[in-house]
PDB file of C-alpha atoms in Angstrom:
ATOM      1  CA  UNK A 149     -69.874-111.266  -8.989  1.00  0.00           C
ATOM      2  CA  UNK A 150     -69.669-110.730 -12.722  1.00  0.00           C
ATOM      3  CA  UNK A 151     -66.248-109.083 -12.458  1.00  0.00           C
ATOM      4  CA  UNK A 152     -64.873-112.428 -11.362  1.00  0.00           C
ATOM      5  CA  UNK A 153     -66.149-114.506 -14.255  1.00  0.00           C
ATOM      6  CA  UNK A 154     -63.039-114.260 -16.447  1.00  0.00           C
ATOM      7  CA  UNK A 155     -60.662-114.610 -13.500  1.00  0.00           C
ATOM      8  CA  UNK A 156     -58.848-111.364 -14.294  1.00  0.00           C
ATOM      9  CA  UNK A 157     -59.579-109.761 -10.927  1.00  0.00           C
ATOM     10  CA  UNK A 158     -57.786-112.609  -9.155  1.00  0.00           C
ATOM     11  CA  UNK A 159     -54.556-111.785 -10.956  1.00  0.00           C
ATOM     12  CA  UNK A 160     -54.241-108.472  -9.106  1.00  0.00           C
ATOM     13  CA  UNK A 161     -52.320-108.193  -5.834  1.00  0.00           C
ATOM     14  CA  UNK A 162     -54.090-105.316  -4.079  1.00  0.00           C
ATOM     15  CA  UNK A 163     -52.509-102.902  -1.622  1.00  0.00           C
ATOM     16  CA  UNK A 164     -55.096-100.927   0.326  1.00  0.00           C
ATOM     17  CA  UNK A 165     -53.278 -99.469   3.358  1.00  0.00           C
ATOM     18  CA  UNK A 166     -55.130 -97.248   5.834  1.00  0.00           C
ATOM     19  CA  UNK A 167     -55.037 -93.521   5.183  1.00  0.00           C
ATOM     20  CA  UNK A 168     -52.324 -91.606   7.012  1.00  0.00           C
ATOM     21  CA  UNK A 169     -51.359 -87.979   7.285  1.00  0.00           C
ATOM     22  CA  UNK A 170     -48.441 -86.960   5.105  1.00  0.00           C
ATOM     23  CA  UNK A 171     -45.984 -84.768   7.017  1.00  0.00           C
ATOM     24  CA  UNK A 172     -42.972 -82.906   5.732  1.00  0.00           C
ATOM     25  CA  UNK A 173     -39.661 -84.610   6.346  1.00  0.00           C
ATOM     26  CA  UNK A 174     -36.052 -83.782   5.607  1.00  0.00           C
ATOM     27  CA  UNK A 175     -35.141 -87.458   5.539  1.00  0.00           C
ATOM     28  CA  UNK A 176     -33.774 -88.952   2.343  1.00  0.00           C
ATOM     29  CA  UNK A 177     -32.453 -92.219   0.984  1.00  0.00           C
ATOM     30  CA  UNK A 178     -28.777 -92.601   1.814  1.00  0.00           C
ATOM     31  CA  UNK A 179     -26.170 -92.956  -0.905  1.00  0.00           C
ATOM     32  CA  UNK A 180     -25.233 -96.398   0.438  1.00  0.00           C
ATOM     33  CA  UNK A 181     -28.789 -97.659  -0.020  1.00  0.00           C
ATOM     34  CA  UNK A 182     -28.960 -96.202  -3.528  1.00  0.00           C
ATOM     35  CA  UNK A 183     -25.716 -97.930  -4.488  1.00  0.00           C
ATOM     36  CA  UNK A 184     -26.889-101.252  -3.052  1.00  0.00           C
ATOM     37  CA  UNK A 185     -30.176-101.009  -4.932  1.00  0.00           C
ATOM     38  CA  UNK A 186     -28.333-100.168  -8.147  1.00  0.00           C
ATOM     39  CA  UNK A 187     -26.033-103.158  -7.684  1.00  0.00           C
ATOM     40  CA  UNK A 188     -29.025-105.492  -7.244  1.00  0.00           C
ATOM     41  CA  UNK A 189     -30.720-104.202 -10.391  1.00  0.00           C
ATOM     42  CA  UNK A 190     -27.575-104.549 -12.518  1.00  0.00           C
ATOM     43  CA  UNK A 191     -26.949-108.042 -11.142  1.00  0.00           C
ATOM     44  CA  UNK A 192     -30.454-109.140 -12.127  1.00  0.00           C
ATOM     45  CA  UNK A 193     -30.131-107.576 -15.576  1.00  0.00           C
ATOM     46  CA  UNK A 194     -26.902-109.489 -16.094  1.00  0.00           C
ATOM     47  CA  UNK A 195     -28.658-112.845 -15.710  1.00  0.00           C
ATOM     48  CA  UNK A 196     -29.172-114.699 -18.968  1.00  0.00           C
ATOM     49  CA  UNK A 197     -30.584-118.005 -20.151  1.00  0.00           C
ATOM     50  CA  UNK A 198     -33.020-120.305 -18.413  1.00  0.00           C
ATOM     51  CA  UNK A 199     -32.307-121.498 -14.902  1.00  0.00           C
ATOM     52  CA  UNK A 200     -34.022-124.029 -12.708  1.00  0.00           C
ATOM     53  CA  UNK A 201     -34.098-123.174  -9.003  1.00  0.00           C
ATOM     54  CA  UNK A 202     -35.625-125.997  -6.942  1.00  0.00           C
ATOM     55  CA  UNK A 203     -36.934-125.490  -3.434  1.00  0.00           C
ATOM     56  CA  UNK A 204     -34.607-126.522  -0.672  1.00  0.00           C
ATOM     57  CA  UNK A 205     -36.074-129.167   1.647  1.00  0.00           C
ATOM     58  CA  UNK A 206     -37.044-126.714   4.417  1.00  0.00           C
ATOM     59  CA  UNK A 207     -38.460-124.266   1.869  1.00  0.00           C
ATOM     60  CA  UNK A 208     -40.464-127.066   0.292  1.00  0.00           C
ATOM     61  CA  UNK A 209     -41.914-128.080   3.665  1.00  0.00           C
ATOM     62  CA  UNK A 210     -42.848-124.481   4.442  1.00  0.00           C
ATOM     63  CA  UNK A 211     -44.701-124.233   1.144  1.00  0.00           C
ATOM     64  CA  UNK A 212     -46.470-127.577   1.580  1.00  0.00           C
ATOM     65  CA  UNK A 213     -47.648-126.681   5.090  1.00  0.00           C
ATOM     66  CA  UNK A 214     -48.905-123.289   3.890  1.00  0.00           C
ATOM     67  CA  UNK A 215     -50.536-124.832   0.798  1.00  0.00           C
ATOM     68  CA  UNK A 216     -52.485-127.376   2.847  1.00  0.00           C
ATOM     69  CA  UNK A 217     -53.583-124.748   5.368  1.00  0.00           C
ATOM     70  CA  UNK A 218     -54.609-122.391   2.550  1.00  0.00           C
ATOM     71  CA  UNK A 219     -57.066-124.941   1.091  1.00  0.00           C
ATOM     72  CA  UNK A 220     -59.287-124.546   4.179  1.00  0.00           C
ATOM     73  CA  UNK A 221     -59.275-120.733   4.158  1.00  0.00           C
ATOM     74  CA  UNK A 222     -62.882-119.535   4.003  1.00  0.00           C
ATOM     75  CA  UNK A 223     -62.399-115.748   4.124  1.00  0.00           C
ATOM     76  CA  UNK A 224     -60.638-115.505   0.764  1.00  0.00           C
ATOM     77  CA  UNK A 225     -62.432-116.016  -2.595  1.00  0.00           C
ATOM     78  CA  UNK A 226     -61.507-119.398  -4.053  1.00  0.00           C
ATOM     79  CA  UNK A 227     -60.218-117.932  -7.331  1.00  0.00           C
ATOM     80  CA  UNK A 228     -57.778-115.657  -5.508  1.00  0.00           C
ATOM     81  CA  UNK A 229     -56.714-118.403  -3.085  1.00  0.00           C
ATOM     82  CA  UNK A 230     -55.784-120.593  -6.059  1.00  0.00           C
ATOM     83  CA  UNK A 231     -53.731-117.797  -7.640  1.00  0.00           C
ATOM     84  CA  UNK A 232     -51.858-117.253  -4.380  1.00  0.00           C
ATOM     85  CA  UNK A 233     -50.401-120.762  -4.636  1.00  0.00           C
ATOM     86  CA  UNK A 234     -48.413-119.834  -7.733  1.00  0.00           C
ATOM     87  CA  UNK A 235     -47.731-116.270  -6.577  1.00  0.00           C
ATOM     88  CA  UNK A 236     -46.042-117.607  -3.427  1.00  0.00           C
ATOM     89  CA  UNK A 237     -43.527-119.510  -5.557  1.00  0.00           C
ATOM     90  CA  UNK A 238     -42.942-116.596  -7.912  1.00  0.00           C
ATOM     91  CA  UNK A 239     -42.389-114.130  -5.081  1.00  0.00           C
ATOM     92  CA  UNK A 240     -40.029-116.566  -3.346  1.00  0.00           C
ATOM     93  CA  UNK A 241     -38.009-116.801  -6.575  1.00  0.00           C
ATOM     94  CA  UNK A 242     -37.829-113.008  -6.888  1.00  0.00           C
ATOM     95  CA  UNK A 243     -36.742-112.558  -3.277  1.00  0.00           C
ATOM     96  CA  UNK A 244     -34.105-115.276  -3.616  1.00  0.00           C
ATOM     97  CA  UNK A 245     -32.556-113.704  -6.712  1.00  0.00           C
ATOM     98  CA  UNK A 246     -32.678-110.226  -5.200  1.00  0.00           C
ATOM     99  CA  UNK A 247     -30.772-111.530  -2.204  1.00  0.00           C
ATOM    100  CA  UNK A 248     -28.333-113.591  -4.283  1.00  0.00           C
ATOM    101  CA  UNK A 249     -28.636-113.427  -8.087  1.00  0.00           C
ATOM    102  CA  UNK A 250     -26.387-116.466  -8.572  1.00  0.00           C
ATOM    103  CA  UNK A 251     -28.443-118.711  -6.295  1.00  0.00           C
ATOM    104  CA  UNK A 252     -29.046-122.272  -7.454  1.00  0.00           C
ATOM    105  CA  UNK A 253     -32.000-123.014  -5.148  1.00  0.00           C
ATOM    106  CA  UNK A 254     -34.717-121.242  -3.180  1.00  0.00           C
ATOM    107  CA  UNK A 255     -33.990-121.092   0.540  1.00  0.00           C
ATOM    108  CA  UNK A 256     -36.402-121.375   3.450  1.00  0.00           C
ATOM    109  CA  UNK A 257     -35.605-117.739   4.261  1.00  0.00           C
ATOM    110  CA  UNK A 258     -36.867-116.594   0.854  1.00  0.00           C
ATOM    111  CA  UNK A 259     -39.931-118.817   1.085  1.00  0.00           C
ATOM    112  CA  UNK A 260     -40.808-117.596   4.571  1.00  0.00           C
ATOM    113  CA  UNK A 261     -40.527-113.973   3.433  1.00  0.00           C
ATOM    114  CA  UNK A 262     -42.695-114.739   0.391  1.00  0.00           C
ATOM    115  CA  UNK A 263     -45.401-116.317   2.531  1.00  0.00           C
ATOM    116  CA  UNK A 264     -45.414-113.252   4.774  1.00  0.00           C
ATOM    117  CA  UNK A 265     -46.036-111.089   1.709  1.00  0.00           C
ATOM    118  CA  UNK A 266     -48.770-113.478   0.550  1.00  0.00           C
ATOM    119  CA  UNK A 267     -50.467-113.164   3.949  1.00  0.00           C
ATOM    120  CA  UNK A 268     -50.386-109.376   3.533  1.00  0.00           C
ATOM    121  CA  UNK A 269     -51.899-109.457   0.043  1.00  0.00           C
ATOM    122  CA  UNK A 270     -54.514-111.962   1.175  1.00  0.00           C
ATOM    123  CA  UNK A 271     -55.589-109.626   3.966  1.00  0.00           C
ATOM    124  CA  UNK A 272     -55.752-106.716   1.534  1.00  0.00           C
ATOM    125  CA  UNK A 273     -57.930-108.728  -0.841  1.00  0.00           C
ATOM    126  CA  UNK A 274     -60.376-109.527   1.957  1.00  0.00           C
ATOM    127  CA  UNK A 275     -60.845-105.775   2.443  1.00  0.00           C
ATOM    128  CA  UNK A 276     -61.084-104.964  -1.269  1.00  0.00           C
ATOM    129  CA  UNK A 277     -63.526-107.601  -2.562  1.00  0.00           C
ATOM    130  CA  UNK A 278     -66.569-106.386  -0.576  1.00  0.00           C
ATOM    131  CA  UNK A 279     -65.999-102.921  -2.069  1.00  0.00           C
ATOM    132  CA  UNK A 280     -65.833-104.386  -5.564  1.00  0.00           C
ATOM    133  CA  UNK A 281     -69.132-106.177  -4.961  1.00  0.00           C
ATOM    134  CA  UNK A 282     -70.740-102.862  -4.059  1.00  0.00           C
ATOM    135  CA  UNK A 283     -69.499-101.390  -7.329  1.00  0.00           C
ATOM    136  CA  UNK A 284     -70.909-104.410  -9.182  1.00  0.00           C
ATOM    137  CA  UNK A 285     -74.396-103.809  -7.780  1.00  0.00           C
ATOM    138  CA  UNK A 286     -74.147-100.173  -8.866  1.00  0.00           C
ATOM    139  CA  UNK A 287     -73.251-101.256 -12.411  1.00  0.00           C
ATOM    140  CA  UNK A 288     -76.275-103.569 -12.540  1.00  0.00           C
ATOM    141  CA  UNK A 289     -78.597-100.770 -11.394  1.00  0.00           C
ATOM    142  CA  UNK A 290     -77.202 -98.397 -14.024  1.00  0.00           C
ATOM    143  CA  UNK A 291     -77.700-101.033 -16.697  1.00  0.00           C
ATOM    144  CA  UNK A 292     -81.317-101.514 -15.603  1.00  0.00           C
ATOM    145  CA  UNK A 293     -81.869 -97.771 -15.885  1.00  0.00           C
ATOM    146  CA  UNK A 294     -80.292 -97.833 -19.345  1.00  0.00           C
ATOM    147  CA  UNK A 295     -82.673-100.588 -20.532  1.00  0.00           C
ATOM    148  CA  UNK A 296     -85.739 -98.820 -19.151  1.00  0.00           C
ATOM    149  CA  UNK A 297     -84.663 -95.540 -20.734  1.00  0.00           C
ATOM    150  CA  UNK A 298     -84.307 -97.170 -24.160  1.00  0.00           C
ATOM    151  CA  UNK A 299     -87.766 -98.750 -23.899  1.00  0.00           C
ATOM    152  CA  UNK A 300     -89.521 -95.802 -22.258  1.00  0.00           C
ATOM    153  CA  UNK A 301     -90.752 -94.210 -25.499  1.00  0.00           C
ATOM    154  CA  UNK A 302     -93.391 -96.918 -25.879  1.00  0.00           C
ATOM    155  CA  UNK A 303     -91.516 -98.726 -28.627  1.00  0.00           C
ATOM    156  CA  UNK A 304     -90.042-102.211 -28.656  1.00  0.00           C
ATOM    157  CA  UNK A 305     -86.586-103.551 -29.398  1.00  0.00           C
ATOM    158  CA  UNK A 306     -84.981-106.958 -29.436  1.00  0.00           C
ATOM    159  CA  UNK A 307     -82.940-108.047 -26.474  1.00  0.00           C
ATOM    160  CA  UNK A 308     -79.983-108.606 -28.789  1.00  0.00           C
ATOM    161  CA  UNK A 309     -80.209-105.006 -29.973  1.00  0.00           C
ATOM    162  CA  UNK A 310     -80.438-103.716 -26.408  1.00  0.00           C
ATOM    163  CA  UNK A 311     -77.432-105.764 -25.321  1.00  0.00           C
ATOM    164  CA  UNK A 312     -75.359-104.853 -28.381  1.00  0.00           C
ATOM    165  CA  UNK A 313     -75.936-101.125 -27.793  1.00  0.00           C
ATOM    166  CA  UNK A 314     -75.408-101.338 -24.037  1.00  0.00           C
ATOM    167  CA  UNK A 315     -72.521 -99.512 -22.389  1.00  0.00           C
ATOM    168  CA  UNK A 316     -72.118-102.441 -20.004  1.00  0.00           C
ATOM    169  CA  UNK A 317     -70.457-105.860 -20.465  1.00  0.00           C
ATOM    170  CA  UNK A 318     -72.600-108.875 -21.273  1.00  0.00           C
ATOM    171  CA  UNK A 319     -72.348-110.312 -17.752  1.00  0.00           C
ATOM    172  CA  UNK A 320     -73.736-107.103 -16.221  1.00  0.00           C
ATOM    173  CA  UNK A 321     -76.466-106.844 -18.871  1.00  0.00           C
ATOM    174  CA  UNK A 322     -77.633-110.398 -18.174  1.00  0.00           C
ATOM    175  CA  UNK A 323     -78.046-109.763 -14.448  1.00  0.00           C
ATOM    176  CA  UNK A 324     -79.795-106.452 -15.057  1.00  0.00           C
ATOM    177  CA  UNK A 325     -82.078-108.092 -17.622  1.00  0.00           C
ATOM    178  CA  UNK A 326     -82.995-110.969 -15.333  1.00  0.00           C
ATOM    179  CA  UNK A 327     -83.926-108.564 -12.544  1.00  0.00           C
ATOM    180  CA  UNK A 328     -86.145-106.562 -14.888  1.00  0.00           C
ATOM    181  CA  UNK A 329     -87.948-109.503 -16.477  1.00  0.00           C
ATOM    182  CA  UNK A 330     -88.521-111.537 -13.323  1.00  0.00           C
ATOM    183  CA  UNK A 331     -90.800-108.855 -11.792  1.00  0.00           C
ATOM    184  CA  UNK A 332     -92.436-108.645 -15.250  1.00  0.00           C
ATOM    185  CA  UNK A 333     -91.479-105.012 -15.727  1.00  0.00           C
ATOM    186  CA  UNK A 334     -90.189-105.874 -19.207  1.00  0.00           C
ATOM    187  CA  UNK A 335     -92.169-108.253 -21.410  1.00  0.00           C
ATOM    188  CA  UNK A 336     -91.172-110.208 -24.491  1.00  0.00           C
ATOM    189  CA  UNK A 337     -93.397-110.643 -27.562  1.00  0.00           C
ATOM    190  CA  UNK A 338     -92.691-112.691 -30.667  1.00  0.00           C
ATOM    191  CA  UNK A 339     -93.196-110.801 -33.919  1.00  0.00           C
ATOM    192  CA  UNK A 340     -92.051-111.863 -37.350  1.00  0.00           C
ATOM    193  CA  UNK A 341     -89.875-114.690 -35.978  1.00  0.00           C
ATOM    194  CA  UNK A 342     -88.118-112.266 -33.623  1.00  0.00           C
ATOM    195  CA  UNK A 343     -88.672-111.619 -29.936  1.00  0.00           C
ATOM    196  CA  UNK A 344     -89.229-107.951 -29.129  1.00  0.00           C
ATOM    197  CA  UNK A 345     -89.083-106.390 -25.663  1.00  0.00           C
ATOM    198  CA  UNK A 346     -91.183-103.563 -24.278  1.00  0.00           C
ATOM    199  CA  UNK A 347     -92.044-102.040 -20.928  1.00  0.00           C
ATOM    200  CA  UNK A 348     -95.175-103.547 -19.396  1.00  0.00           C
ATOM    201  CA  UNK A 349     -95.813-100.327 -17.470  1.00  0.00           C
ATOM    202  CA  UNK A 350     -95.182 -96.843 -18.891  1.00  0.00           C
ATOM    203  CA  UNK A 351     -92.605 -94.775 -16.960  1.00  0.00           C
ATOM    204  CA  UNK A 352     -95.310 -92.543 -15.465  1.00  0.00           C
ATOM    205  CA  UNK A 353     -97.165 -95.453 -13.905  1.00  0.00           C
ATOM    206  CA  UNK A 354     -96.205 -97.694 -11.016  1.00  0.00           C
ATOM    207  CA  UNK A 355     -96.154-101.467 -11.521  1.00  0.00           C
ATOM    208  CA  UNK A 356     -98.022-103.526  -8.961  1.00  0.00           C
ATOM    209  CA  UNK A 357     -95.929-104.846  -6.085  1.00  0.00           C
ATOM    210  CA  UNK A 358     -94.943-108.491  -6.018  1.00  0.00           C
ATOM    211  CA  UNK A 359     -97.242-108.955  -2.990  1.00  0.00           C
ATOM    212  CA  UNK A 360    -100.357-107.874  -4.926  1.00  0.00           C
ATOM    213  CA  UNK A 361    -102.875-110.606  -5.712  1.00  0.00           C
TER     214      UNK A 361
END
């Protein structure tokens, strides 16, 4: 879909948990947990300079096995699957430093935990992307309606003018435009070295179906 063209959507790690009822609770975070969390944060803030943390041999093998298995995954969009390869390493690094800020390598324990998180985010993405595709189709339909509305007064405008004034991105406009011009609802005419667009059928009339002879 057009939302994927710049690759931005693949940079997002989605969390889309099932809805659950929120009930009142008197539970709270213990002081011991708060102090431990505070100690971790201050330890990470105290780190300075560049450090190189290589993968330990077992961690490296875990990553290689996961990497090779991930290349055959068919349920995840390719762009997101590629991003997960680097995210797995980054998350493993974060988990390692959270566990031991002075670590000099990434352990198999950190890598295994990172790959479990990656599996979670991958599953979430598989639920989210179909919903995004539905939204994309809605955007295309709205853009089509926008084009028809701008041409419905019987006048003509250039495609460039229509696209420049559109409220939708260029990728959405292109798909909407193609769907309008293929059924010959919108026609193009060359006038004074420019190509102008106009509706073939006024809004109050119905264009012939594609099955008409």
